[in-house]
């Protein structure tokens, strides 16, 4: 394309190989296509670095060559003083291996651009200009041992870790064999099960909290003695790598992730690849002062390093020190690498519209591939003919891989619905149904009591279960536990869990909903079972990015390679007298239409116990809604069921038999519908009430049976009428059971507004018994 400075494909050189070059170093394990051509490399020798300290702003590695300006000029003198002491000294073989990997990354970018221009692939976004620091990062870290949360520029990192050119090009063509997403995501959305590269998505910054959760898994694994012999994928000195662009540092989740990583001293390596632009927005518009590392330098326990990310040797020294700091459990590290973006943001962008020629030319002078090639020649590691031979070999390799990728089969269209939910555990199956003939015992308890009992018994059964959220612990300052009664949640649902199971498994989170869900995803990826609490449904929205684009999508977008079975407990609903706008909402339809997410809504204590146990034992992410008004109602109390009591998802319950009209409902409307049904009975109308209990999935067979039985249907719920949950049920009844209806499907729901503080206004907004009774009367007389 005219807006890119593509390294053109060159013909095979006819020049003889240079007698001077040493053999090239081998790339990371697994990169078989390059490995054939290169012998194994020796470990890179690095002179001892000075003692690192937390909160340091010490410059990294060496000063740039005199001809180019330092990207961090205030650091220049210190770099020059420490040049010999800090700069690594790879062998000639290793230096050639680094060049090969950088050039390979660039040539795959160029091949994808060529394929896009030929309409053989459908999207391209490059890692050009970022290659040096990413190859350095890959050399400092261990594939399949450390964990990786890259972003879309990280092509060279993935190659260095062991992803092959063919695997990357399979992603570009959307092939079924693509290990990144099996044809389900755009190219450069990295993921590789064997290499511990966790599935990446398009939203910028959502990977950061997940990386923190992944690191937290290792932290908590060490604290929970019951788990110490259970897993082989935890290592005492593992590092979790996560990268981002300079624009992503504006996202709130970056600051939330940095805060938690520093607070818990987690071994997270943050790499900021600063190419100066977020698409067209320059860094000084994004960031106060134009330098994000200046803003974060006072975070405690943070090892802060800066480097010229286009200088592979300087970057290698910095990355080695940052990784060492993390492996020693001293806290997280942040490397701020200044790189370039020689191509447009993507092929959907034209950088000439907002970048002047002189700026683009200046960037081209710092091209890491060209610069390092020149260094190799200048230092007589190889001559120009030998360098050309390496290029020719890689060009041929990339062309061959592209041909193989283009010939690779596309995914079968029939696989589209695979991995929306777990293929291994079906929470609607009979093994989750122990409801019939369950023996109850003890005094009757409220919904709060039976949810609390379920959490206690499940945590005793499975040490992988973690409970966290805002205020869920009894007392974060453990020294006060014996002096205070304990909080245990604003509704006391998690009371005494911390006392029983300890602070490693029950703990408070920051007041940040995205932080809660994002960390939970990372923990679940490592095999933990987080049961988190969002304090009020009304405050779930900061976590929506994590829920919609990450939690619900993880399994599907990775083709089943990754999963995150998190349970989110969320108090919901109104009828509180004083809950008002921000403590009384019920927007459940927003979540029931998200594929991959189970949504459960019990109406009484016993159902809450059985459904929560199923939620914890199933293998899918679950939104478990607990109506606040129902927490302590006397009419929904129950004795305690046994510890194996479960109710399967998608199983409704007929809570009142009837013959004239059916009410399909859930949550707080179940009791109101029962009261209205009793009143209608006095008018000679027999009303059947069906409690759905599970909203996604829902029990269509039960709905079908009741419609065929009564031929008149009301759908009642607390959510707003327009676009509410009842619209789906009503539409499907009209579509599939029309011939069984003697009257139109009627809906009873809240007004299309918000819940007010004044009790009389709240009563007018939310559906009441009188509203249900009026619907019964009108429908009966139709």
XYZ file of C-alpha atoms in Angstrom:
782
model
C 0.000 0.000 0.000
C 1.069 3.572 -0.602
C 0.844 4.509 3.069
C 3.225 1.793 4.268
C 6.946 1.408 4.071
C 6.949 -2.318 3.411
C 10.227 -4.184 3.224
C 9.846 -5.507 -0.296
C 10.246 -9.181 -1.048
C 13.614 -9.754 -2.642
C 14.695 -12.526 -5.003
C 17.085 -15.187 -3.856
C 20.526 -13.655 -3.740
C 23.048 -15.047 -6.156
C 25.884 -13.859 -3.973
C 27.971 -16.468 -2.244
C 27.573 -16.833 1.511
C 30.005 -14.805 3.506
C 32.827 -16.794 5.070
C 32.658 -14.656 8.197
C 29.192 -15.150 9.709
C 28.697 -17.479 12.599
C 25.724 -19.881 12.643
C 22.438 -18.241 13.616
C 20.989 -18.883 17.049
C 17.959 -21.054 17.423
C 14.652 -19.404 18.302
C 12.454 -20.415 21.158
C 11.406 -24.079 21.388
C 8.602 -25.022 19.046
C 9.584 -22.769 16.160
C 10.493 -25.762 14.062
C 10.580 -23.987 10.724
C 13.509 -21.821 11.785
C 15.004 -24.376 14.113
C 15.844 -26.584 11.154
C 18.245 -23.941 9.923
C 19.951 -22.955 13.151
C 21.856 -24.799 15.869
C 20.934 -24.370 19.540
C 22.077 -21.127 21.121
C 24.132 -20.793 24.266
C 22.738 -18.792 27.194
C 23.335 -15.105 26.745
C 26.067 -13.727 28.989
C 25.100 -10.621 30.877
C 27.420 -8.782 33.186
C 26.118 -8.338 36.731
C 23.612 -5.513 36.946
C 23.529 -3.063 39.829
C 21.167 -3.859 42.678
C 17.635 -2.975 41.653
C 15.334 -1.118 43.976
C 11.610 -0.636 44.013
C 10.289 2.719 42.774
C 13.488 3.345 40.831
C 13.456 5.536 37.740
C 16.940 4.461 36.733
C 17.495 4.418 32.995
C 18.006 1.132 31.303
C 20.869 -0.261 29.325
C 22.948 2.014 27.165
C 22.784 5.341 25.403
C 21.814 5.333 21.754
C 24.417 5.901 19.107
C 25.465 9.586 18.904
C 23.725 10.031 15.565
C 20.221 9.438 16.959
C 18.466 11.343 19.744
C 17.779 9.594 23.034
C 14.091 8.989 23.574
C 14.552 9.747 27.271
C 17.109 12.608 27.121
C 17.059 13.221 30.865
C 18.505 9.735 31.266
C 21.328 10.111 28.719
C 24.199 10.851 31.081
C 23.379 7.979 33.393
C 23.139 5.624 30.463
C 26.513 6.679 29.194
C 28.071 6.122 32.629
C 26.580 2.672 32.940
C 26.925 1.591 29.326
C 29.552 -1.113 29.813
C 28.134 -2.312 33.088
C 24.539 -2.796 31.865
C 24.707 -3.719 28.189
C 24.456 -7.478 27.494
C 27.090 -9.110 25.336
C 25.436 -11.876 23.272
C 27.573 -14.179 21.214
C 27.643 -13.700 17.425
C 25.362 -16.723 17.055
C 22.859 -15.238 19.452
C 22.937 -11.842 17.773
C 22.197 -13.463 14.420
C 19.346 -15.396 15.997
C 17.878 -12.143 17.317
C 18.123 -10.561 13.889
C 16.504 -13.531 12.226
C 13.532 -13.329 14.578
C 13.105 -9.569 14.113
C 13.322 -9.851 10.343
C 10.938 -12.823 10.351
C 8.356 -10.833 12.279
C 8.584 -7.961 9.817
C 8.334 -10.208 6.785
C 5.192 -11.892 8.114
C 3.674 -8.449 8.502
C 4.653 -7.627 4.933
C 3.281 -10.904 3.623
C -0.041 -10.277 5.364
C -0.186 -6.794 3.828
C 0.417 -8.347 0.436
C -2.304 -10.943 1.037
C -4.745 -8.273 2.185
C -4.102 -6.230 -0.944
C -4.795 -9.388 -2.945
C -8.069 -9.902 -1.033
C -6.833 -13.248 0.264
C -7.159 -12.216 3.902
C -9.582 -9.808 5.491
C -7.694 -7.713 8.060
C -4.126 -6.817 8.981
C -2.559 -5.045 11.926
C 1.193 -5.107 12.233
C 3.837 -5.285 14.920
C 6.308 -3.382 12.764
C 8.671 -1.166 14.733
C 8.116 -3.112 17.963
C 10.255 -6.116 17.073
C 13.385 -5.352 19.094
C 11.878 -5.053 22.561
C 9.555 -7.996 21.898
C 12.327 -10.350 20.844
C 14.181 -9.231 23.963
C 11.129 -9.960 26.111
C 10.755 -13.412 24.593
C 14.407 -14.191 25.315
C 14.068 -13.113 28.947
C 10.941 -15.178 29.604
C 10.099 -18.898 29.467
C 7.363 -20.229 27.153
C 5.049 -22.775 28.745
C 6.376 -21.791 32.182
C 5.634 -18.093 32.471
C 2.252 -16.715 31.408
C 1.558 -14.251 28.630
C -1.150 -11.655 28.017
C 0.059 -9.911 24.852
C -1.646 -7.334 22.703
C -1.970 -7.150 18.954
C 1.505 -5.688 18.231
C 3.253 -8.654 19.894
C 3.952 -10.751 16.813
C 7.709 -10.905 17.453
C 7.198 -11.973 21.077
C 4.979 -14.867 20.024
C 7.512 -15.965 17.413
C 10.317 -15.830 19.946
C 8.256 -17.909 22.383
C 7.791 -20.621 19.772
C 4.770 -19.783 17.647
C 5.580 -20.641 14.053
C 5.154 -18.471 10.953
C 2.598 -20.963 9.685
C 0.569 -20.687 12.888
C 0.479 -16.908 12.565
C -0.521 -17.036 8.919
C -3.195 -19.619 9.686
C -4.692 -16.930 11.888
C -4.527 -14.411 9.036
C -6.495 -16.653 6.685
C -8.960 -17.739 9.398
C -8.084 -21.418 9.138
C -9.556 -24.117 11.337
C -6.054 -25.168 12.403
C -5.189 -21.682 13.681
C -4.048 -22.242 17.307
C -4.812 -18.636 18.249
C -8.577 -18.785 17.809
C -9.370 -21.510 15.241
C -10.621 -18.889 12.798
C -12.841 -17.050 15.258
C -10.853 -13.862 15.796
C -8.974 -11.300 13.724
C -5.304 -11.896 12.965
C -2.822 -10.837 15.666
C -5.243 -11.764 18.450
C -2.760 -14.105 20.032
C -3.411 -17.284 21.966
C -1.534 -20.567 22.293
C -2.352 -23.179 24.905
C 1.041 -24.927 24.941
C 2.970 -21.677 25.231
C 0.722 -20.229 28.000
C -0.357 -17.383 25.738
C -3.875 -16.690 27.017
C -6.506 -15.769 24.431
C -6.411 -12.067 23.609
C -9.360 -9.914 22.569
C -9.787 -6.623 20.711
C -10.799 -4.264 23.554
C -7.708 -2.415 24.702
C -6.614 -2.998 28.266
C -9.007 -5.752 29.296
C -6.091 -8.198 29.466
C -4.362 -6.225 32.232
C -6.619 -7.213 35.128
C -6.685 -10.784 33.886
C -2.895 -10.872 33.987
C -3.028 -9.632 37.572
C -5.530 -12.381 38.398
C -3.268 -14.945 36.728
C -0.371 -13.787 38.915
C -2.637 -13.728 41.947
C -3.415 -17.394 41.306
C 0.225 -18.236 41.949
C 0.229 -16.015 45.026
C -2.842 -17.683 46.539
C -1.780 -21.153 45.471
C 1.202 -20.816 47.817
C -1.032 -19.736 50.706
C -3.650 -22.501 50.471
C -2.061 -25.610 51.896
C -4.716 -27.965 50.495
C -3.624 -27.036 46.953
C 0.115 -27.343 47.247
C 0.296 -30.833 45.726
C -2.561 -30.475 43.289
C -1.090 -28.773 40.264
C 2.030 -28.849 38.156
C 1.398 -25.607 36.271
C 2.343 -23.367 39.205
C 5.979 -22.397 39.607
C 7.571 -20.576 42.507
C 9.318 -18.059 40.282
C 6.824 -17.715 37.425
C 6.355 -14.314 35.809
C 3.197 -13.031 34.165
C 3.864 -10.843 31.148
C 1.298 -8.309 29.958
C 1.766 -5.686 27.276
C -0.073 -2.593 26.149
C 0.316 0.411 23.902
C 0.741 3.954 25.117
C -2.897 4.693 24.315
C -4.122 1.838 26.500
C -2.425 3.413 29.515
C -5.348 5.868 29.467
C -7.769 3.071 30.298
C -8.897 2.899 33.907
C -8.191 -0.821 34.020
C -4.480 -0.109 33.531
C -4.445 1.842 36.785
C -6.592 -0.737 38.571
C -4.231 -3.500 37.454
C -1.128 -1.592 38.500
C -2.673 -0.782 41.857
C -3.482 -4.392 42.723
C -0.202 -5.766 41.360
C 1.758 -3.326 43.508
C -0.471 -3.806 46.533
C -0.011 -7.603 46.500
C 3.582 -7.484 45.147
C 2.627 -9.767 42.288
C 5.188 -10.894 39.684
C 3.586 -9.043 36.778
C 5.799 -7.602 34.061
C 4.014 -4.670 32.405
C 5.501 -3.719 29.038
C 4.325 -0.402 27.594
C 5.161 -0.311 23.897
C 5.036 3.417 23.297
C 5.021 4.224 19.593
C 3.689 7.713 20.228
C 0.227 7.206 18.781
C -3.102 5.584 19.631
C -4.267 5.315 16.011
C -4.174 9.070 15.247
C -4.106 10.470 18.794
C -0.564 11.446 19.872
C 0.763 10.604 23.302
C 0.698 14.167 24.642
C -3.063 14.227 24.073
C -3.480 10.854 25.748
C -1.249 11.351 28.768
C -0.643 14.290 31.091
C 2.928 15.351 30.429
C 3.221 12.900 27.536
C 5.116 10.334 29.612
C 3.154 7.680 31.502
C 6.193 6.276 33.310
C 6.610 9.624 35.080
C 3.047 9.296 36.351
C 3.499 5.812 37.811
C 6.946 6.182 39.344
C 5.643 6.478 42.915
C 3.728 3.202 42.952
C 5.175 1.146 45.821
C 7.061 -2.076 45.050
C 7.180 -1.185 41.346
C 10.470 -1.642 39.488
C 10.341 0.964 36.757
C 12.640 0.852 33.741
C 12.757 2.795 30.495
C 14.466 1.859 27.290
C 14.828 2.537 23.625
C 12.636 -0.279 22.417
C 14.153 -0.131 18.938
C 17.554 -1.138 20.342
C 17.419 -4.895 20.876
C 20.542 -5.080 23.045
C 19.454 -2.280 25.347
C 15.989 -3.816 25.518
C 17.421 -7.216 26.375
C 19.321 -5.827 29.344
C 16.247 -4.048 30.629
C 13.948 -7.022 30.169
C 16.375 -9.368 31.904
C 16.528 -7.108 34.959
C 12.762 -6.624 35.044
C 12.140 -10.374 34.834
C 14.703 -11.033 37.549
C 12.985 -8.530 39.837
C 9.650 -10.308 39.357
C 11.109 -13.793 39.811
C 12.561 -12.723 43.142
C 9.034 -11.865 44.399
C 9.944 -8.251 44.972
C 6.880 -6.935 43.171
C 5.776 -6.017 39.651
C 7.973 -4.377 37.043
C 7.045 -1.860 34.385
C 9.158 -1.356 31.291
C 8.387 1.740 29.267
C 9.845 1.124 25.820
C 9.884 3.833 23.174
C 9.301 2.212 19.798
C 8.139 3.335 16.374
C 5.196 2.592 14.135
C 6.546 2.611 10.567
C 3.243 1.380 9.108
C -0.226 2.780 9.642
C -2.157 1.598 12.700
C -3.776 -1.053 10.524
C -4.746 -1.395 6.897
C -7.974 0.380 7.795
C -5.952 3.493 8.654
C -3.859 5.956 6.633
C -1.254 7.618 8.839
C -0.433 10.221 6.170
C -3.709 11.906 7.075
C -2.325 12.975 10.450
C 1.468 12.433 10.431
C 3.753 14.746 8.443
C 6.422 13.308 6.183
C 9.288 14.576 8.327
C 7.964 12.718 11.375
C 7.538 9.518 9.455
C 11.013 9.866 7.986
C 12.521 10.402 11.435
C 10.847 7.206 12.642
C 12.200 5.325 9.648
C 15.731 6.228 10.724
C 15.120 4.294 13.938
C 13.730 1.166 12.270
C 14.878 -1.657 14.607
C 15.353 -4.238 11.856
C 17.498 -1.975 9.682
C 19.432 -0.640 12.664
C 20.329 -4.025 14.059
C 21.280 -5.313 10.640
C 23.652 -2.373 10.324
C 25.103 -3.116 13.769
C 25.803 -6.705 12.778
C 27.661 -5.576 9.685
C 29.506 -2.741 11.463
C 30.666 -5.071 14.235
C 31.685 -7.655 11.646
C 29.334 -10.300 12.992
C 28.293 -10.852 9.377
C 28.813 -9.150 6.045
C 26.202 -7.828 3.638
C 26.149 -11.006 1.565
C 25.586 -13.127 4.648
C 22.839 -10.815 5.834
C 21.178 -11.056 2.446
C 21.319 -14.839 2.622
C 19.449 -14.757 5.942
C 16.830 -12.520 4.362
C 16.466 -14.799 1.383
C 15.995 -17.855 3.591
C 13.351 -16.127 5.696
C 11.551 -14.725 2.654
C 11.327 -18.231 1.227
C 10.155 -19.586 4.571
C 7.399 -16.971 4.851
C 6.247 -17.541 1.274
C 6.079 -21.276 1.873
C 4.136 -20.796 5.126
C 1.711 -18.441 3.374
C 1.052 -20.989 0.641
C 0.390 -23.656 3.266
C -1.933 -21.363 5.192
C -3.933 -20.432 2.106
C -4.382 -24.123 1.326
C -5.441 -24.971 4.879
C -9.138 -25.845 5.372
C -11.512 -23.230 6.703
C -13.687 -23.982 9.758
C -16.874 -25.948 9.128
C -19.866 -23.564 9.430
C -21.566 -26.172 11.612
C -18.968 -25.512 14.318
C -20.270 -21.956 14.883
C -22.089 -22.813 18.108
C -19.388 -25.035 19.547
C -17.822 -23.838 22.808
C -20.434 -21.205 23.582
C -20.831 -23.246 26.764
C -18.801 -26.050 28.264
C -18.801 -29.250 26.215
C -17.730 -31.205 29.295
C -20.146 -30.177 32.052
C -23.860 -29.696 31.357
C -25.587 -27.940 34.280
C -28.987 -28.867 32.839
C -28.204 -32.588 33.088
C -29.762 -35.126 35.451
C -26.655 -35.399 37.627
C -27.358 -31.854 38.807
C -30.921 -32.733 39.787
C -31.114 -33.923 43.397
C -34.172 -31.864 44.197
C -36.715 -34.651 44.437
C -37.112 -36.214 47.876
C -34.322 -34.105 49.397
C -34.447 -34.453 53.179
C -34.560 -31.084 54.894
C -33.511 -30.555 58.483
C -32.976 -27.938 61.178
C -34.735 -24.690 61.799
C -36.054 -22.763 58.815
C -33.570 -20.253 57.415
C -33.841 -17.231 55.163
C -32.396 -16.919 51.689
C -29.348 -15.271 53.248
C -28.927 -18.218 55.614
C -29.169 -20.883 52.918
C -26.863 -19.089 50.499
C -24.365 -18.714 53.316
C -24.676 -22.412 54.148
C -24.075 -23.345 50.510
C -20.921 -21.215 50.407
C -19.655 -22.838 53.601
C -20.227 -26.405 52.416
C -18.850 -25.809 48.935
C -15.714 -24.091 50.205
C -15.128 -27.019 52.560
C -15.529 -29.414 49.618
C -13.312 -27.578 47.116
C -10.226 -25.590 48.207
C -10.085 -23.949 44.779
C -13.089 -21.761 45.642
C -12.225 -18.142 46.404
C -14.749 -15.567 47.621
C -13.975 -11.901 47.154
C -15.569 -8.545 46.435
C -16.321 -5.328 48.275
C -16.876 -5.811 52.030
C -17.301 -9.592 51.779
C -14.637 -10.392 54.389
C -15.359 -10.358 58.088
C -12.450 -8.011 58.783
C -9.493 -7.321 56.493
C -7.267 -6.453 59.448
C -6.969 -9.926 60.842
C -5.621 -8.770 64.192
C -9.078 -7.339 64.916
C -11.051 -10.474 64.018
C -11.384 -11.576 67.634
C -12.464 -8.103 68.717
C -15.230 -7.427 66.190
C -18.373 -9.165 65.028
C -17.330 -8.950 61.389
C -18.909 -7.491 58.283
C -19.418 -10.471 55.972
C -21.037 -8.464 53.183
C -23.490 -5.584 53.294
C -26.296 -8.177 53.506
C -24.295 -10.612 55.707
C -24.395 -13.294 53.006
C -20.676 -14.059 53.369
C -20.566 -13.830 57.164
C -17.941 -15.991 58.911
C -16.459 -17.345 55.681
C -13.182 -15.578 56.330
C -13.080 -16.852 59.912
C -13.661 -20.387 58.700
C -11.482 -20.533 55.583
C -8.918 -17.787 56.111
C -7.928 -14.592 54.372
C -6.194 -16.404 51.506
C -9.586 -17.616 50.290
C -11.999 -14.902 51.485
C -10.870 -11.318 51.047
C -11.958 -7.813 50.200
C -11.266 -6.182 46.860
C -10.813 -2.537 45.928
C -13.986 -0.631 45.211
C -13.704 -1.397 41.520
C -16.068 -3.792 39.783
C -13.898 -4.347 36.701
C -11.064 -5.210 39.070
C -13.205 -7.895 40.704
C -14.335 -9.573 37.492
C -11.065 -9.144 35.585
C -9.000 -10.686 38.366
C -11.545 -13.484 38.686
C -11.106 -14.321 34.993
C -7.343 -14.618 35.443
C -7.767 -16.768 38.537
C -10.270 -19.036 36.783
C -7.909 -19.433 33.834
C -5.412 -20.998 36.240
C -7.965 -23.428 37.699
C -9.379 -21.555 40.659
C -13.129 -21.205 41.138
C -13.830 -17.569 42.017
C -17.232 -16.807 43.531
C -17.222 -13.038 43.510
C -19.752 -10.511 44.703
C -20.788 -7.310 42.964
C -22.277 -5.380 45.858
C -25.297 -4.040 43.948
C -26.579 -4.838 40.472
C -26.769 -1.090 39.854
C -22.951 -0.881 40.061
C -22.125 -3.793 37.789
C -21.648 -1.591 34.740
C -17.931 -0.749 35.244
C -17.370 -4.519 34.877
C -19.434 -4.815 31.702
C -16.375 -4.837 29.446
C -14.966 -7.768 31.408
C -18.293 -9.609 31.535
C -19.434 -9.168 27.937
C -16.153 -9.145 26.021
C -13.993 -11.383 28.204
C -15.770 -13.634 30.686
C -18.584 -14.811 28.420
C -16.374 -15.021 25.331
C -13.191 -16.662 26.587
C -14.120 -20.242 25.712
C -15.761 -19.500 22.362
C -13.149 -17.107 20.989
C -10.332 -19.536 21.806
C -12.108 -22.509 20.242
C -12.348 -24.215 23.620
C -8.663 -23.808 24.539
C -9.328 -21.447 27.467
C -12.187 -21.015 29.893
C -13.123 -18.852 32.869
C -15.957 -20.398 34.927
C -16.550 -17.536 37.370
C -19.656 -17.182 39.539
C -20.817 -13.592 40.056
C -23.239 -13.167 42.951
C -25.210 -9.957 42.525
C -27.942 -8.518 44.795
C -30.649 -7.132 42.523
C -34.117 -5.604 42.487
C -36.391 -3.128 44.211
C -39.332 -3.136 46.626
C -36.902 -1.829 49.244
C -38.588 1.400 50.347
C -35.689 3.775 49.939
C -33.470 1.905 47.515
C -34.074 4.537 44.850
C -32.370 4.842 41.488
C -29.045 3.214 42.282
C -30.062 0.338 44.528
C -33.240 -0.999 42.904
C -32.717 -1.753 39.213
C -33.393 -5.042 37.411
C -31.955 -4.919 33.898
C -31.589 -8.666 33.497
C -32.320 -8.708 29.769
C -28.980 -6.969 29.198
C -27.258 -10.122 30.423
C -29.571 -12.898 29.234
C -28.823 -11.979 25.621
C -25.059 -12.534 26.073
C -24.072 -15.949 24.651
C -21.829 -17.910 26.980
C -23.241 -16.469 30.213
C -25.654 -18.398 32.445
C -28.187 -16.226 34.315
C -29.935 -17.606 37.417
C -32.621 -15.897 39.533
C -34.066 -17.833 42.531
C -37.225 -16.701 44.316
C -36.814 -18.505 47.644
C -34.234 -19.805 50.093
C -34.253 -23.476 49.094
C -33.924 -22.748 45.374
C -31.134 -20.292 46.071
C -29.162 -22.974 47.894
C -29.565 -25.622 45.199
C -29.023 -23.316 42.234
C -25.934 -21.703 43.749
C -24.387 -25.126 44.318
C -25.010 -25.971 40.661
C -23.514 -22.631 39.623
C -20.348 -23.354 41.591
C -19.990 -26.885 40.242
C -20.741 -26.101 36.607
C -18.025 -25.113 34.153
C -19.520 -21.921 32.704
C -19.555 -18.309 33.878
C -22.709 -17.649 35.895
C -24.506 -14.448 36.859
C -26.317 -15.430 40.053
C -28.958 -12.822 40.885
C -30.192 -12.578 44.487
C -33.199 -10.363 45.056
C -32.506 -8.078 48.008
C -36.163 -7.863 49.009
C -36.304 -11.655 49.227
C -33.206 -12.059 51.387
C -35.097 -12.189 54.685
C -38.757 -12.678 53.830
C -40.470 -15.147 56.146
C -42.626 -16.637 53.364
C -39.633 -17.980 51.414
C -37.767 -19.593 54.329
C -36.737 -23.227 54.243
C -35.112 -25.870 56.353
C -31.604 -26.811 55.282
C -31.054 -29.321 52.476
C -28.176 -31.836 52.379
C -24.744 -30.808 51.117
C -25.296 -32.436 47.717
C -28.601 -30.658 47.064
C -28.636 -29.245 43.528
C -31.216 -27.886 41.108
C -30.304 -28.058 37.419
C -30.312 -24.952 35.264
C -33.202 -24.644 32.861
C -35.673 -26.398 35.155
C -38.742 -24.326 36.001
C -41.110 -25.124 38.854
C -44.889 -25.017 38.902
C -45.477 -23.349 42.253
C -49.276 -23.257 41.860
C -51.441 -25.479 39.716
C -54.227 -23.899 37.655
C -56.368 -24.450 34.573
C -57.542 -21.079 33.198
C -54.505 -18.795 32.967
C -50.742 -19.304 33.287
C -48.357 -16.772 34.810
C -44.727 -17.247 33.838
C -42.531 -15.313 36.207
C -39.417 -15.236 38.403
C -37.850 -13.390 41.332
C -39.997 -11.085 43.447
C -42.954 -11.417 41.070
C -43.418 -15.057 42.058
C -44.912 -14.171 45.449
C -46.933 -11.283 44.004
C -48.296 -13.603 41.340
C -49.263 -16.179 43.976
C -51.142 -13.567 45.981
C -52.895 -12.327 42.848
C -53.759 -15.920 41.875
C -55.393 -16.521 45.267
C -57.439 -13.368 44.853
C -58.441 -14.385 41.320
C -59.564 -17.752 42.655
C -62.215 -15.923 44.674
C -63.517 -14.659 41.307
C -63.631 -18.186 39.944
C -60.414 -17.984 37.896
C -57.895 -20.812 38.259
C -54.360 -19.481 37.784
C -51.194 -21.536 37.346
C -47.913 -19.926 38.399
C -44.610 -21.084 36.898
C -41.345 -19.934 38.481
C -38.625 -20.011 35.824
C -35.762 -19.892 38.389
C -33.242 -20.046 35.534
C -33.347 -17.301 32.882
C -30.501 -18.463 30.644
C -31.145 -21.233 29.908
C -34.881 -21.222 30.510
C -37.277 -24.160 30.586
C -39.127 -24.027 27.291
C -40.734 -27.420 27.882
C -42.371 -26.159 31.064
C -43.589 -23.044 29.256
C -44.943 -25.139 26.406
C -46.749 -27.449 28.820
C -48.462 -24.659 30.755
C -49.501 -22.786 27.592
C -51.066 -25.920 26.138
C -52.811 -26.516 29.454
C -54.439 -23.094 30.021
C -54.296 -21.396 26.580
C -53.917 -17.981 28.201
C -50.558 -16.570 29.337
C -49.206 -13.681 31.368
C -45.460 -13.024 31.583
C -44.656 -11.030 34.708
C -41.315 -9.564 35.714
C -39.768 -6.652 37.568
C -37.695 -5.373 34.656
C -39.015 -2.571 32.432
C -41.751 -3.538 30.001
C -40.104 -2.423 26.756
C -37.286 -4.716 25.626
C -37.569 -6.590 28.910
C -37.027 -10.295 29.499
C -40.718 -11.066 29.026
C -40.607 -9.863 25.427
C -38.512 -12.893 24.415
C -40.824 -15.347 26.161
C -43.939 -13.712 24.734
C -42.485 -13.609 21.223
C -41.519 -17.259 21.275
C -44.926 -18.322 22.594
C -46.614 -16.364 19.805
C -44.247 -17.818 17.246
C -44.277 -21.491 18.247
C -47.515 -21.953 20.228
C -49.894 -19.588 18.466
C -52.455 -22.278 17.683
C -52.743 -23.065 21.420
C -53.579 -19.479 22.435
C -57.107 -18.281 23.110
C -55.935 -14.732 23.794
C -52.891 -12.528 23.176
C -49.897 -12.981 25.448
C -50.028 -10.322 28.156
C -47.018 -8.803 29.932
C -46.903 -7.251 33.390
C -43.726 -5.329 34.146
C -42.242 -2.112 35.492
C -42.743 1.247 33.843
C -40.132 2.338 31.320
C -38.361 4.508 33.834
C -36.115 4.235 36.892
C -37.048 3.339 40.464
C -37.734 6.380 42.610
C -36.919 7.015 46.277
C -40.398 8.081 47.433
C -42.318 4.901 48.391
C -45.551 5.853 46.654
C -43.692 6.591 43.418
C -41.721 3.346 43.672
C -45.005 1.459 44.083
C -46.351 3.082 40.921
C -43.219 2.166 38.955
C -42.834 -1.474 39.991
C -45.497 -4.112 39.246
C -47.731 -4.814 42.234
C -50.224 -7.536 43.121
C -53.016 -5.298 41.835
C -51.331 -5.056 38.442
C -51.071 -8.830 38.152
C -54.688 -9.267 39.247
C -55.866 -6.707 36.701
C -54.065 -8.592 33.951
C -55.664 -11.858 35.076
C -59.124 -10.306 35.023
C -58.689 -8.713 31.607
C -57.203 -11.800 30.033
C -59.900 -14.045 31.464
C -62.605 -11.889 29.901
C -60.955 -11.671 26.478
